[in-house]
Coordinates of C-alpha atoms and ligand atoms in Angstrom, one line a residue:
Chain U
X156 CA -19.8 29.1 10.4
X157 CA -21.7 28.5 7.3
X158 CA -20.9 25.3 5.5
X159 CA -20.2 27.2 2.3
X160 CA -17.1 28.7 4.2
X161 CA -14.0 26.7 2.8
X162 CA -12.3 24.7 5.5
X163 CA -8.7 25.1 5.3
X164 CA -5.9 23.3 7.2
X165 CA -2.9 25.7 7.2
X166 CA 0.4 24.4 8.6
X167 CA 2.4 27.4 9.8
X168 CA 5.9 27.6 10.4
X169 CA 6.9 28.9 14.1
X170 CA 9.5 31.3 12.8
X171 CA 9.0 33.8 9.8
X172 CA 5.4 32.8 8.9
X173 CA 4.3 32.8 12.6
X174 CA 5.8 36.2 13.2
X175 CA 3.7 37.4 10.3
X176 CA 0.6 36.0 11.9
X177 CA 1.5 37.7 15.2
X178 CA 1.9 41.0 13.4
X179 CA -1.5 40.3 11.8
X180 CA -3.0 39.9 15.3
X181 CA -1.3 43.0 16.6
X182 CA -2.3 45.1 13.6
X183 CA -5.9 43.7 13.8
X184 CA -5.8 42.2 10.3
X185 CA -8.6 39.9 9.6
X186 CA -8.3 36.5 7.7
X187 CA -11.1 34.0 6.8
X188 CA -12.5 32.2 9.6
X189 CA -12.6 28.8 8.0
X190 CA -8.8 28.5 8.3
X191 CA -7.4 26.2 11.0
X192 CA -3.8 27.3 11.7
X193 CA -1.4 24.5 13.1
X194 CA 1.9 25.9 14.3
X195 CA 4.9 23.7 13.8
X196 CA 8.6 24.2 14.4
X197 CA 9.2 23.8 10.6
X198 CA 6.9 23.5 7.6
X199 CA 9.5 21.6 6.0
X200 CA 8.7 18.7 8.2
X201 CA 5.1 18.5 7.1
X202 CA 4.9 15.1 5.4
X203 CA 2.6 13.8 2.8
X204 CA 0.6 11.8 5.3
X205 CA -0.4 15.2 7.1
X206 CA -1.6 16.6 3.9
X207 CA -3.7 13.5 2.9
X208 CA -5.1 13.2 6.4
X209 CA -6.4 16.7 6.0
X210 CA -8.2 15.9 3.0
X211 CA -9.5 12.6 4.0
X212 CA -11.0 14.5 7.1
X213 CA -12.8 16.8 4.7
X214 CA -10.6 19.8 4.4
X215 CA -11.4 21.9 1.4
X216 CA -7.8 23.0 1.2
X217 CA -4.4 22.5 2.7
X218 CA -1.7 25.3 2.9
X219 CA 1.8 25.3 4.1
X220 CA 2.8 28.7 5.2
X221 CA 6.5 28.8 5.4
X222 CA 9.3 31.2 5.7
X223 CA 10.4 33.6 2.9
X224 CA 13.0 32.2 0.5
X225 CA 16.4 31.7 2.1
X226 CA 15.2 32.6 5.5
X227 CA 14.4 28.8 6.8
X228 CA 15.6 28.7 10.4
X229 CA 16.8 25.1 9.8
X230 CA 18.0 25.8 6.3
X231 CA 16.5 22.7 4.6
X232 CA 12.7 23.4 4.5
X233 CA 12.5 24.6 1.0
X234 CA 14.0 21.5 -0.7
X235 CA 11.9 19.1 1.7
X236 CA 8.7 21.1 1.0
X237 CA 9.2 21.0 -2.7
X238 CA 9.5 17.3 -2.8
X239 CA 6.8 16.8 -0.3
X240 CA 4.4 18.9 -2.4
X241 CA 5.3 17.2 -5.7
X242 CA 4.5 13.9 -4.3
X243 CA 1.3 15.0 -2.4
X244 CA 0.2 16.7 -5.7
X245 CA 0.7 13.5 -7.7
X246 CA -1.2 11.5 -5.3
X247 CA -4.3 13.8 -4.8
X248 CA -4.5 14.5 -8.5
X249 CA -4.7 10.4 -8.9
X250 CA -7.3 10.4 -6.2
X251 CA -9.4 13.1 -8.1
X252 CA -8.6 15.9 -5.6
X253 CA -8.1 19.0 -7.5
X254 CA -4.4 20.1 -7.1
X255 CA -5.5 23.7 -6.6
X256 CA -6.6 22.5 -3.2
X257 CA -3.0 22.5 -2.0
X258 CA -0.9 25.6 -1.9
X259 CA 2.5 26.6 -0.4
X260 CA 3.1 30.4 0.4
X261 CA 6.2 31.7 1.5
X262 CA 5.6 34.6 3.8
X263 CA 7.9 37.6 4.7
X264 CA 9.0 38.0 8.3
X265 CA 6.3 39.8 10.2
X266 CA 4.3 40.9 7.1
X267 CA 0.8 40.3 8.5
X268 CA -0.9 42.1 5.6
X269 CA 0.8 39.6 3.1
X270 CA -0.1 36.5 5.4
X271 CA -3.9 37.6 5.4
X272 CA -3.8 38.4 1.5
X273 CA -2.2 35.0 0.9
X274 CA -4.9 33.3 3.0
X275 CA -7.7 35.3 1.3
X276 CA -6.4 34.5 -2.0
X277 CA -6.4 30.7 -1.4
X278 CA -9.8 30.8 0.2
X279 CA -11.3 32.7 -2.8
X280 CA -9.8 30.1 -5.2
X281 CA -11.3 27.4 -3.1
X282 CA -14.5 29.0 -3.6
X283 CA -14.2 28.5 -7.3
X284 CA -13.0 24.9 -7.0
X285 CA -16.1 24.3 -4.6
X286 CA -16.4 22.1 -1.6
X287 CA -14.7 19.0 -1.1
X288 CA -16.7 16.0 -1.7
X289 CA -14.8 13.9 0.8
X290 CA -16.2 16.0 3.6
X291 CA -19.6 14.3 3.0
X292 CA -18.0 10.8 3.3
X293 CA -16.2 11.7 6.6
X294 CA -19.6 13.2 8.1
X295 CA -21.5 10.0 7.0
X296 CA -18.7 8.0 8.6
X297 CA -19.1 10.0 11.8
X298 CA -22.8 9.9 11.9
X299 CA -22.8 6.0 11.5
X300 CA -20.2 5.8 14.3
X301 CA -17.8 4.1 11.9
X302 CA -14.6 6.0 12.7
X303 CA -12.5 5.4 15.7
X304 CA -9.3 7.0 14.8
Chain Q
X90 CA -21.5 -13.7 20.2
X91 CA -18.5 -11.3 20.9
X92 CA -15.8 -10.5 18.4
X93 CA -13.5 -12.3 20.7
X94 CA -15.7 -15.5 20.9
X95 CA -16.0 -15.3 17.1
X96 CA -12.3 -15.0 16.7
X97 CA -11.6 -18.0 18.8
X98 CA -14.3 -20.1 16.9
X99 CA -13.4 -19.3 13.4
X100 CA -9.6 -19.6 13.9
X101 CA -10.0 -22.8 15.9
X102 CA -7.8 -21.3 18.7
X103 CA -9.7 -23.6 21.0
X104 CA -7.7 -26.5 19.6
X105 CA -4.5 -24.9 20.8
X106 CA -2.3 -27.4 22.6
X107 CA 0.1 -24.8 23.8
X108 CA 2.9 -26.7 22.3
X109 CA 4.8 -23.6 21.1
X110 CA 5.7 -24.7 17.6
X111 CA 4.3 -21.4 16.2
X112 CA 6.6 -19.4 18.4
X113 CA 9.5 -21.5 17.6
X114 CA 9.1 -20.7 13.8
X115 CA 7.9 -17.1 14.0
X116 CA 10.1 -14.6 12.5
X117 CA 9.0 -11.8 14.7
X118 CA 9.6 -13.9 17.8
X119 CA 13.0 -14.7 16.7
X120 CA 13.8 -10.8 16.9
X121 CA 11.5 -9.7 19.5
X122 CA 10.9 -12.5 22.1
X123 CA 8.2 -10.5 23.8
X124 CA 5.9 -11.6 20.9
X125 CA 4.7 -15.1 21.2
X126 CA 1.8 -16.4 19.1
X127 CA 1.5 -19.2 21.6
X128 CA 1.1 -16.7 24.5
X129 CA -1.3 -14.6 22.4
X130 CA -3.5 -17.7 22.2
X131 CA -3.2 -18.4 25.8
X132 CA -4.0 -15.0 26.9
X133 CA -7.1 -14.9 25.0
X134 CA -8.2 -18.3 26.0
X135 CA -7.7 -17.2 29.6
X136 CA -9.9 -14.1 29.1
X137 CA -7.0 -11.7 29.3
X138 CA -7.9 -9.8 26.2
X139 CA -7.6 -6.4 27.6
X140 CA -4.1 -7.0 28.7
X141 CA -3.3 -8.3 25.3
X142 CA -4.9 -5.3 23.4
X143 CA -3.0 -2.9 25.8
X144 CA 0.2 -4.6 25.3
X145 CA 0.1 -3.8 21.6
X146 CA 1.3 -7.2 20.7
X147 CA -1.4 -7.7 18.4
X148 CA 0.1 -5.4 15.8
X149 CA 3.6 -7.1 15.8
X150 CA 2.3 -10.2 13.9
X151 CA 3.0 -10.1 10.1
X152 CA 0.0 -12.3 9.4
X153 CA 2.4 -14.3 7.1
X154 CA 0.9 -17.7 8.1
X155 CA 4.2 -19.3 8.7
X156 CA 3.2 -20.5 12.1
X157 CA 0.2 -22.4 10.4
X158 CA 2.8 -24.5 8.6
X159 CA 3.9 -26.0 11.9
X160 CA 0.6 -26.1 14.0
X161 CA -0.8 -29.6 14.3
X162 CA -4.1 -28.3 15.5
X163 CA -4.8 -26.2 12.4
X164 CA -5.2 -23.1 14.3
X165 CA -5.5 -20.2 11.8
X166 CA -3.5 -17.6 13.7
X167 CA -3.5 -14.9 11.1
X168 CA -7.2 -14.9 11.2
X169 CA -7.3 -14.9 14.8
X170 CA -5.2 -11.7 15.1
X171 CA -7.0 -10.0 12.3
X172 CA -10.3 -10.7 14.0
X173 CA -9.0 -9.5 17.4
X174 CA -7.7 -6.4 15.7
X175 CA -11.1 -5.4 15.3
X176 CA -11.7 -5.7 19.0
X177 CA -8.6 -3.7 19.5
X178 CA -9.7 -0.9 17.2
X179 CA -12.9 -0.6 19.1
X180 CA -10.7 0.1 22.2
X181 CA -8.8 3.0 20.3
X182 CA -5.9 0.8 19.5
X183 CA -5.2 1.2 15.6
X184 CA -1.8 0.0 15.3
X185 CA 1.3 1.5 14.1
X186 CA 1.2 3.2 10.7
X187 CA 4.5 3.4 8.9
X188 CA 4.6 6.4 6.4
X189 CA 2.7 8.4 8.9
X190 CA -0.5 6.9 8.0
X191 CA -0.4 8.3 4.4
X192 CA -1.4 4.9 2.9
X193 CA -4.1 4.5 5.3
X194 CA -5.4 7.7 4.3
X195 CA -5.3 7.0 0.8
X196 CA -7.3 3.8 1.1
X197 CA -9.8 5.7 3.3
X198 CA -10.2 8.5 0.8
X199 CA -10.9 5.7 -1.8
X200 CA -13.7 4.5 0.3
X201 CA -15.6 7.8 -0.5
X202 CA -18.6 7.3 -2.5
X203 CA -18.1 10.9 -4.2
X204 CA -14.7 10.0 -5.8
X205 CA -14.0 10.6 -9.4
X206 CA -10.4 9.6 -9.7
X207 CA -7.8 10.1 -12.4
X208 CA -6.0 7.1 -11.9
X209 CA -5.2 5.9 -15.5
X210 CA -2.8 8.7 -16.3
X211 CA 0.1 6.1 -16.5
X212 CA -1.5 4.3 -19.6
X213 CA 0.4 5.4 -22.6
X214 CA -0.1 4.9 -26.4
X215 CA 2.0 1.7 -26.5
X216 CA -0.5 0.0 -24.1
X217 CA -3.7 -1.3 -25.6
X218 CA -6.9 -1.7 -23.4
X219 CA -10.6 -2.1 -24.3
X220 CA -13.5 -1.4 -22.1
X221 CA -15.6 -4.3 -23.5
X222 CA -12.7 -6.8 -22.9
X223 CA -13.4 -10.2 -21.6
X224 CA -10.2 -9.9 -19.4
X225 CA -10.4 -7.1 -16.5
X226 CA -6.9 -6.2 -15.3
X227 CA -7.4 -4.9 -11.7
X228 CA -4.5 -2.3 -11.3
X229 CA -4.4 -2.1 -7.5
X230 CA -2.8 0.8 -5.7
X231 CA 0.4 1.3 -8.0
X232 CA -0.6 4.7 -9.2
X233 CA -0.6 5.9 -5.9
X234 CA 2.3 4.1 -4.4
X235 CA 4.5 4.8 -7.2
X236 CA 5.2 8.6 -6.3
X237 CA 5.9 7.3 -2.7
X238 CA 8.7 5.0 -3.1
X239 CA 10.9 6.5 -5.8
X240 CA 13.4 7.2 -3.2
X241 CA 14.0 3.6 -2.7
X242 CA 14.1 2.8 -6.3
X243 CA 10.8 1.2 -6.5
X244 CA 8.3 2.0 -9.3
X245 CA 5.2 -0.1 -8.8
X246 CA 3.8 1.3 -12.0
X247 CA 6.6 -0.3 -14.1
X248 CA 5.3 -3.7 -12.9
X249 CA 1.7 -2.6 -14.0
X250 CA 2.7 -1.3 -17.5
X251 CA 4.7 -4.5 -18.1
X252 CA 1.9 -6.6 -17.1
X253 CA -0.2 -5.0 -19.6
X254 CA 2.5 -5.0 -22.3
X255 CA 2.7 -8.9 -21.7
X256 CA -1.1 -9.2 -21.9
X257 CA -0.9 -7.2 -25.3
X258 CA 1.8 -9.5 -26.4
X259 CA -0.3 -12.5 -25.9
X260 CA -3.1 -10.8 -27.9
X261 CA -5.2 -9.7 -24.7
X262 CA -6.3 -6.1 -24.6
X263 CA -7.7 -5.9 -21.0
X264 CA -10.3 -3.5 -19.7
X265 CA -9.0 -1.3 -16.9
X266 CA -11.3 0.6 -14.4
X267 CA -11.1 4.4 -14.1
X268 CA -12.6 4.5 -10.7
X269 CA -11.3 1.3 -9.3
X270 CA -10.7 1.3 -5.3
X271 CA -8.1 0.0 -3.1
X272 CA -9.0 -3.7 -2.8
X273 CA -9.2 -3.1 1.1
X274 CA -6.7 -5.7 1.9
X275 CA -4.9 -3.5 4.4
X276 CA -8.1 -2.2 5.9
X277 CA -9.4 -5.7 6.5
X278 CA -6.0 -7.0 8.1
X279 CA -5.7 -3.9 10.3
X280 CA -9.2 -4.5 11.7
X281 CA -10.8 -1.6 9.8
X282 CA -13.9 -3.8 8.7
X283 CA -16.1 -0.7 8.0
X284 CA -13.8 0.8 5.4
X285 CA -12.9 -2.6 4.0
X286 CA -16.6 -3.2 3.2
X287 CA -17.1 0.1 1.7
X288 CA -14.2 -0.5 -0.7
X289 CA -15.2 -3.9 -1.4
X290 CA -18.8 -2.7 -2.5
X291 CA -17.6 0.0 -4.7
X292 CA -15.3 -2.6 -6.4
X293 CA -18.0 -5.1 -6.8
X294 CA -20.3 -2.4 -8.5
X295 CA -17.4 -1.5 -10.9
X296 CA -16.4 -5.1 -11.7
X297 CA -20.0 -6.2 -12.3
X298 CA -20.4 -3.2 -14.8
X299 CA -17.6 -4.7 -17.0
X300 CA -18.0 -7.4 -19.6
X301 CA -15.2 -9.3 -18.2
X302 CA -15.3 -13.2 -17.1
X303 CA -11.8 -13.1 -15.9
X304 CA -10.0 -10.7 -13.6
X305 CA -6.3 -10.5 -13.6
X306 CA -4.1 -8.8 -11.1
X307 CA -0.4 -8.5 -10.6
X308 CA -0.8 -8.1 -6.7
X309 CA -1.2 -11.0 -4.5
X310 CA -3.1 -9.0 -1.9
X311 CA -5.5 -7.9 -4.5
X312 CA -5.8 -11.3 -5.7
X313 CA -6.5 -13.1 -2.3
X314 CA -8.8 -10.3 -1.2
X315 CA -10.9 -10.3 -4.3
X316 CA -10.8 -14.1 -4.7
X317 CA -11.4 -15.2 -1.1
X318 CA -12.5 -12.3 1.1
X319 CA -14.9 -10.6 -1.2
X320 CA -17.0 -13.6 -1.6
X321 CA -16.7 -14.3 2.1
X322 CA -17.9 -10.9 3.1
X323 CA -19.9 -9.3 0.3
X324 CA -20.7 -11.9 -2.3
X325 CA -19.8 -13.4 -5.5
X326 CA -18.0 -11.2 -8.0
X327 CA -19.2 -13.2 -11.1
X328 CA -15.7 -13.3 -12.6
X329 CA -12.9 -15.8 -12.2
X330 CA -9.9 -14.1 -10.2
X331 CA -6.4 -14.9 -11.3
X332 CA -2.9 -13.5 -10.4
X333 CA -1.0 -12.7 -13.4
X334 CA 1.4 -15.6 -13.0
X335 CA -1.6 -18.1 -13.2
X336 CA -3.0 -16.3 -16.2
X337 CA 0.2 -16.3 -18.1
X338 CA 0.8 -20.2 -17.2
X339 CA -2.4 -21.0 -18.8
X340 CA -1.7 -19.0 -22.0
X341 CA 2.0 -19.9 -22.3
X342 CA 1.3 -23.4 -23.5
X343 CA 2.3 -22.8 -27.1
X344 CA 5.2 -20.9 -28.6
X345 CA 7.0 -18.8 -25.9
X346 CA 6.8 -15.1 -26.5
X347 CA 10.1 -14.7 -24.7
X348 CA 13.0 -14.8 -27.1
X349 CA 15.5 -12.5 -25.5
X350 CA 18.3 -14.3 -23.9
X351 CA 18.5 -13.3 -20.3
X352 CA 21.9 -14.7 -18.9
X353 CA 21.0 -14.5 -15.3
X354 CA 20.4 -16.5 -12.4
X355 CA 17.2 -15.9 -10.6
X356 CA 15.7 -17.0 -7.4
X357 CA 12.0 -16.6 -6.8
X358 CA 10.5 -14.9 -3.5
X359 CA 7.2 -16.4 -2.8
X360 CA 4.8 -13.6 -1.5
X361 CA 2.7 -14.8 1.6
X362 CA -0.8 -14.1 0.0
X363 CA 0.1 -15.8 -3.1
X364 CA 2.1 -18.8 -1.8
X365 CA 1.0 -20.0 1.7
X366 CA -2.4 -18.2 1.4
X367 CA -3.3 -19.3 -2.0
X368 CA -1.3 -22.4 -2.9
X369 CA 0.2 -20.6 -5.9
X370 CA 3.8 -21.9 -6.1
X371 CA 4.2 -23.6 -9.3
X372 CA 2.8 -21.1 -11.8
X373 CA 5.3 -18.2 -11.3
X374 CA 8.3 -20.7 -11.6
X375 CA 6.6 -22.2 -14.7
X376 CA 6.4 -18.9 -16.2
X377 CA 10.0 -18.0 -15.4
X378 CA 11.1 -21.3 -16.8
X379 CA 10.0 -20.2 -20.2
X380 CA 12.6 -17.4 -20.5
X381 CA 15.5 -18.5 -22.4
X382 CA 18.7 -18.3 -20.8
X383 CA 17.3 -17.8 -17.3
X384 CA 18.4 -20.1 -14.6
X385 CA 16.2 -20.7 -11.7
X386 CA 17.5 -21.5 -8.4
X387 CA 15.7 -21.9 -5.0
X388 CA 16.4 -20.3 -1.6
X389 CA 16.4 -22.7 1.4
X390 CA 13.2 -21.0 2.6
X391 CA 11.0 -21.2 -0.3
X392 CA 7.3 -22.3 -1.2
X393 CA 5.5 -23.1 2.0
X394 CA 8.6 -22.3 4.0
X395 CA 9.2 -18.9 2.3
X396 CA 10.0 -15.9 4.7
X397 CA 7.8 -12.9 4.7
X398 CA 9.1 -9.7 3.2
X399 CA 8.9 -8.3 6.6
X400 CA 6.1 -6.0 6.7
X401 CA 2.4 -6.1 6.0
X402 CA -0.5 -3.6 5.6
X403 CA 2.4 -0.9 6.4
X404 CA 1.9 -1.6 9.9
X405 CA 5.2 -2.8 11.4
X406 CA 8.2 -1.4 9.6
X407 CA 11.0 -1.4 12.2
X408 CA 14.0 -3.2 13.4
X409 CA 12.7 -6.6 13.2
X410 CA 11.2 -6.1 9.7
X411 CA 14.5 -4.6 8.5
X412 CA 16.4 -7.7 9.9
X413 CA 13.9 -10.1 8.3
X414 CA 14.4 -8.3 4.9
X415 CA 18.2 -8.2 5.1
X416 CA 18.2 -12.0 6.1
X417 CA 16.1 -12.7 3.0
X418 CA 18.3 -10.6 0.8
X419 CA 21.4 -12.5 2.1
X420 CA 19.6 -15.9 1.6
X421 CA 19.0 -14.9 -2.0
X422 CA 22.6 -13.8 -2.3
X423 CA 24.0 -17.3 -1.2
X424 CA 22.1 -19.2 -4.1
X425 CA 24.4 -17.3 -6.4
X426 CA 21.4 -15.5 -8.0
X427 CA 21.7 -12.2 -9.8
X428 CA 18.1 -11.3 -9.6
X429 CA 15.6 -11.7 -6.8
X430 CA 12.1 -12.1 -8.4
X431 CA 8.9 -11.5 -6.7
X432 CA 5.3 -11.3 -7.8
X433 CA 4.1 -8.7 -5.3
X434 CA 4.5 -4.8 -5.7
X435 CA 4.8 -4.6 -1.9
X436 CA 7.5 -7.3 -1.5
X437 CA 9.3 -5.4 -4.2
X438 CA 9.0 -2.2 -2.3
X439 CA 10.1 -3.5 1.2
X440 CA 13.0 -5.7 -0.4
X441 CA 14.4 -2.8 -2.4
X442 CA 14.3 -0.5 0.6
X443 CA 16.2 -2.9 2.6
X444 CA 18.6 -3.6 -0.1
X445 CA 19.3 0.2 -0.5
X446 CA 19.7 0.7 3.1
X447 CA 21.7 -2.2 3.9
X448 CA 23.7 -2.6 0.6
X449 CA 27.0 -2.7 2.4
X450 CA 26.0 -4.7 5.1
X451 CA 27.1 -8.1 3.7
X452 CA 24.4 -8.3 1.4
X453 CA 25.4 -9.3 -2.1
X454 CA 24.4 -6.8 -4.8
X455 CA 21.4 -8.2 -6.5
X456 CA 18.6 -6.9 -8.3
X457 CA 15.2 -7.0 -6.8
X458 CA 12.5 -7.1 -9.6
X459 CA 9.0 -7.9 -10.2
X460 CA 7.8 -11.0 -12.4
X461 CA 6.1 -8.9 -14.9
X462 CA 9.1 -6.5 -15.4
X463 CA 11.5 -9.4 -15.8
X464 CA 9.2 -10.9 -18.3
X465 CA 8.6 -7.8 -20.3
X466 CA 12.3 -7.5 -20.7
X467 CA 12.4 -11.0 -22.3
X468 CA 9.7 -10.3 -24.9
X469 CA 10.3 -11.0 -28.6
X470 CA 9.2 -7.5 -29.6
X471 CA 11.5 -4.6 -30.3
X472 CA 9.6 -2.7 -27.5
X473 CA 11.9 -2.2 -24.7
X474 CA 10.7 -2.9 -21.2
X475 CA 9.1 -0.3 -19.3
X476 CA 11.7 0.4 -16.4
X477 CA 12.0 3.9 -15.2
X478 CA 15.5 4.1 -14.3
X479 CA 18.8 5.1 -16.0
X480 CA 20.2 1.5 -16.5
X481 CA 18.5 -1.7 -17.5
X482 CA 17.9 -3.8 -14.4
X483 CA 19.3 -6.9 -16.0
X484 CA 22.2 -8.1 -18.0
X485 CA 20.0 -8.6 -21.1
X486 CA 21.7 -10.7 -23.7
X487 CA 21.5 -10.1 -27.4
X488 CA 17.8 -10.8 -28.6
Ligands
SF4_37 S1 1.5 -24.3 17.0 FE1 -0.8 -24.4 17.1 S2 -1.2 -25.7 18.9 FE2 1.1 -25.1 19.1 S3 1.0 -23.4 20.5 FE3 0.9 -22.6 18.4 S4 -1.3 -22.4 18.0 FE4 -1.2 -23.7 19.9
SF4_38 S1 1.6 -15.0 11.2 FE1 3.8 -15.1 11.0 S2 4.5 -13.1 12.3 FE2 2.5 -13.8 12.8 S3 2.8 -15.0 14.5 FE3 2.6 -16.5 12.8 S4 4.7 -16.8 12.1 FE4 4.7 -15.0 13.6

C-alpha cells in the first residue's frame, strides 16, 4: 500500500453498520484499502482514549460508523457518541490535529453502497487535509525501539 | 550498572533497616495490605525483581513521599519506585491507565516534533499577555484536561485564566507559549523516560527562545518537574522556576490587591509535589492570609503530614484512591471549613470527583477550589472571577 493512501481507523458497530459492511461484501462493493475496520458491540462505547490512541499511533483519520438514527441496538449510543466526539474534537484541535480527521457516519442497515460511499468521501477529504505528521513521530519511535506499549 | 542497581543506589535503598515504618504510614497499605513499601524494598534487595514486576505492585504506589517522612534511613522510596518502573516497562508492564490511557496518549502526541498546537484558544481579551515579557507563565495541561473533567465539575482552565488575571492585577503581563508541551511529569513517574526526555527537550527549546528570567506555573507537578527534574536530566533552563503561590508571596508585600470580603473558612490541602517534594508550605498560606475575611484553619494532616489526593499520573484511580479522597474530604469537613483550597489542578480534579460521587456519604458539602480561583474572586477590580459554572463557588461578601 502506498504511503500516500490515507490510513483510517474505523470503529464499526456490530449491528446496523456491520450489516451494511456485510452487504458491501456480498455485493462486491469496494472501499478504500487504507481503512482498518474494528468491529465493536456498540460504537457508543468508543471512548476518547480510543480515538486519541489511533491518532497517536499515526492514523490519518478516525471514523465512527454507527447505526442509523434511532436504530441503536442499545438505545443510548447517539448521546454517548455525541459527547465523546465533542470532547475528542476539542482535545485534538488543541493539539493541532485537524478536526476534519474525525468523522462519525450513521449507516442505514444493510446499505453497502452507502457505507462504501461514506468511507470514500472521508478518505477523499483526508487527501485534502494531507498526511498526519504524527505518523512520522511514531515511525521514528519504533525505529529507535523506544515504544514498548 | 543495571537499572535496578542504579535504583538501589540512587534511592539509598541499601540503607533500609526493614523497620516497616514506611508501611505503617502508607495510605495504600492501609487499604490494600498486599502492598508494602518495606516488602518492595526487601524483594528488590533479595534479587526478586521479576516477582515484584509481575505482581504489579509497583503501580500501586502513589509516589506521595509520606513514607519518607518516617524513614530513619532516608530511603527515597518514590524515586526507587520510579526507577524500577523503567525496568518494569521494559518487561512490558506499563501500569494501569485510568481514563483508558487518553491522558497518556495526549502527552505522547505532544512528544511529537511535528506539532503545531492551537493551545491558546482559552485566552480572551480580558487577559493580557506579552511575548517579550520577563515572566513566562507555563500553562501546563489545563487546555487539554478541561474538556475531560467537566462531568465532575472541574474546569482546570478556570485556574489558568484566574492565574493570569491575578498576575495582570499585579502589573505582570506574562508570556505564554503557543507550542508548549506537557512537562512530562507523568511520563517520568510512569517509567516512560524516552517520552519524558523528548517533552523536556521541546520545552527547553521553547523556554530558551523567550525573554523570560522567571517562569511561573500554577501546577506543582510542572513546578517540580521543571525546577528539579529538567536540570537533573537535560540541563539548566536559564530561568528561575516558581509556583504561583511563591511568586505571589514575593509580590504581595505591599498593599493587598484583595479587597473583596470573602466570609468563609478555608483549609489548605498541600499537594505532594509542592509540599513534601519542594518544601513550599508557607507561601500558599501567606497568600491566603491576605484575603480579607478569610479564616484559615488546618487539617490534622497538613504540611509534611498531608495526605495525597489519592491518585498520581492518572495511574491508580480505584477503590483505595476514592477512599483516600473521601477521608480527605471528611477531614477537611471536620475543621469546619466551607472551602477546601488546593494549589494543584490535578488535586482539584481528584477531590472534586470524589466529592461528587460521595457527597451523600457523610462528607460535608464543601467547595473544592484552586488557590488562583479563590484569589481571583477576591480581587479589587470590578472584573468577576472566571468560574465556569452557574453559581459563584463562594459566599462572596459585598466588595
Ligand atoms: S521506613 Fe525506611 S528503613 Fe524502615 S522499612 Fe521503610 S524504607 Fe526501610
Ligand atoms: S510514596 Fe506514598 S503510596 Fe508510595 S509507599 Fe510511600 S507512602 Fe505509600
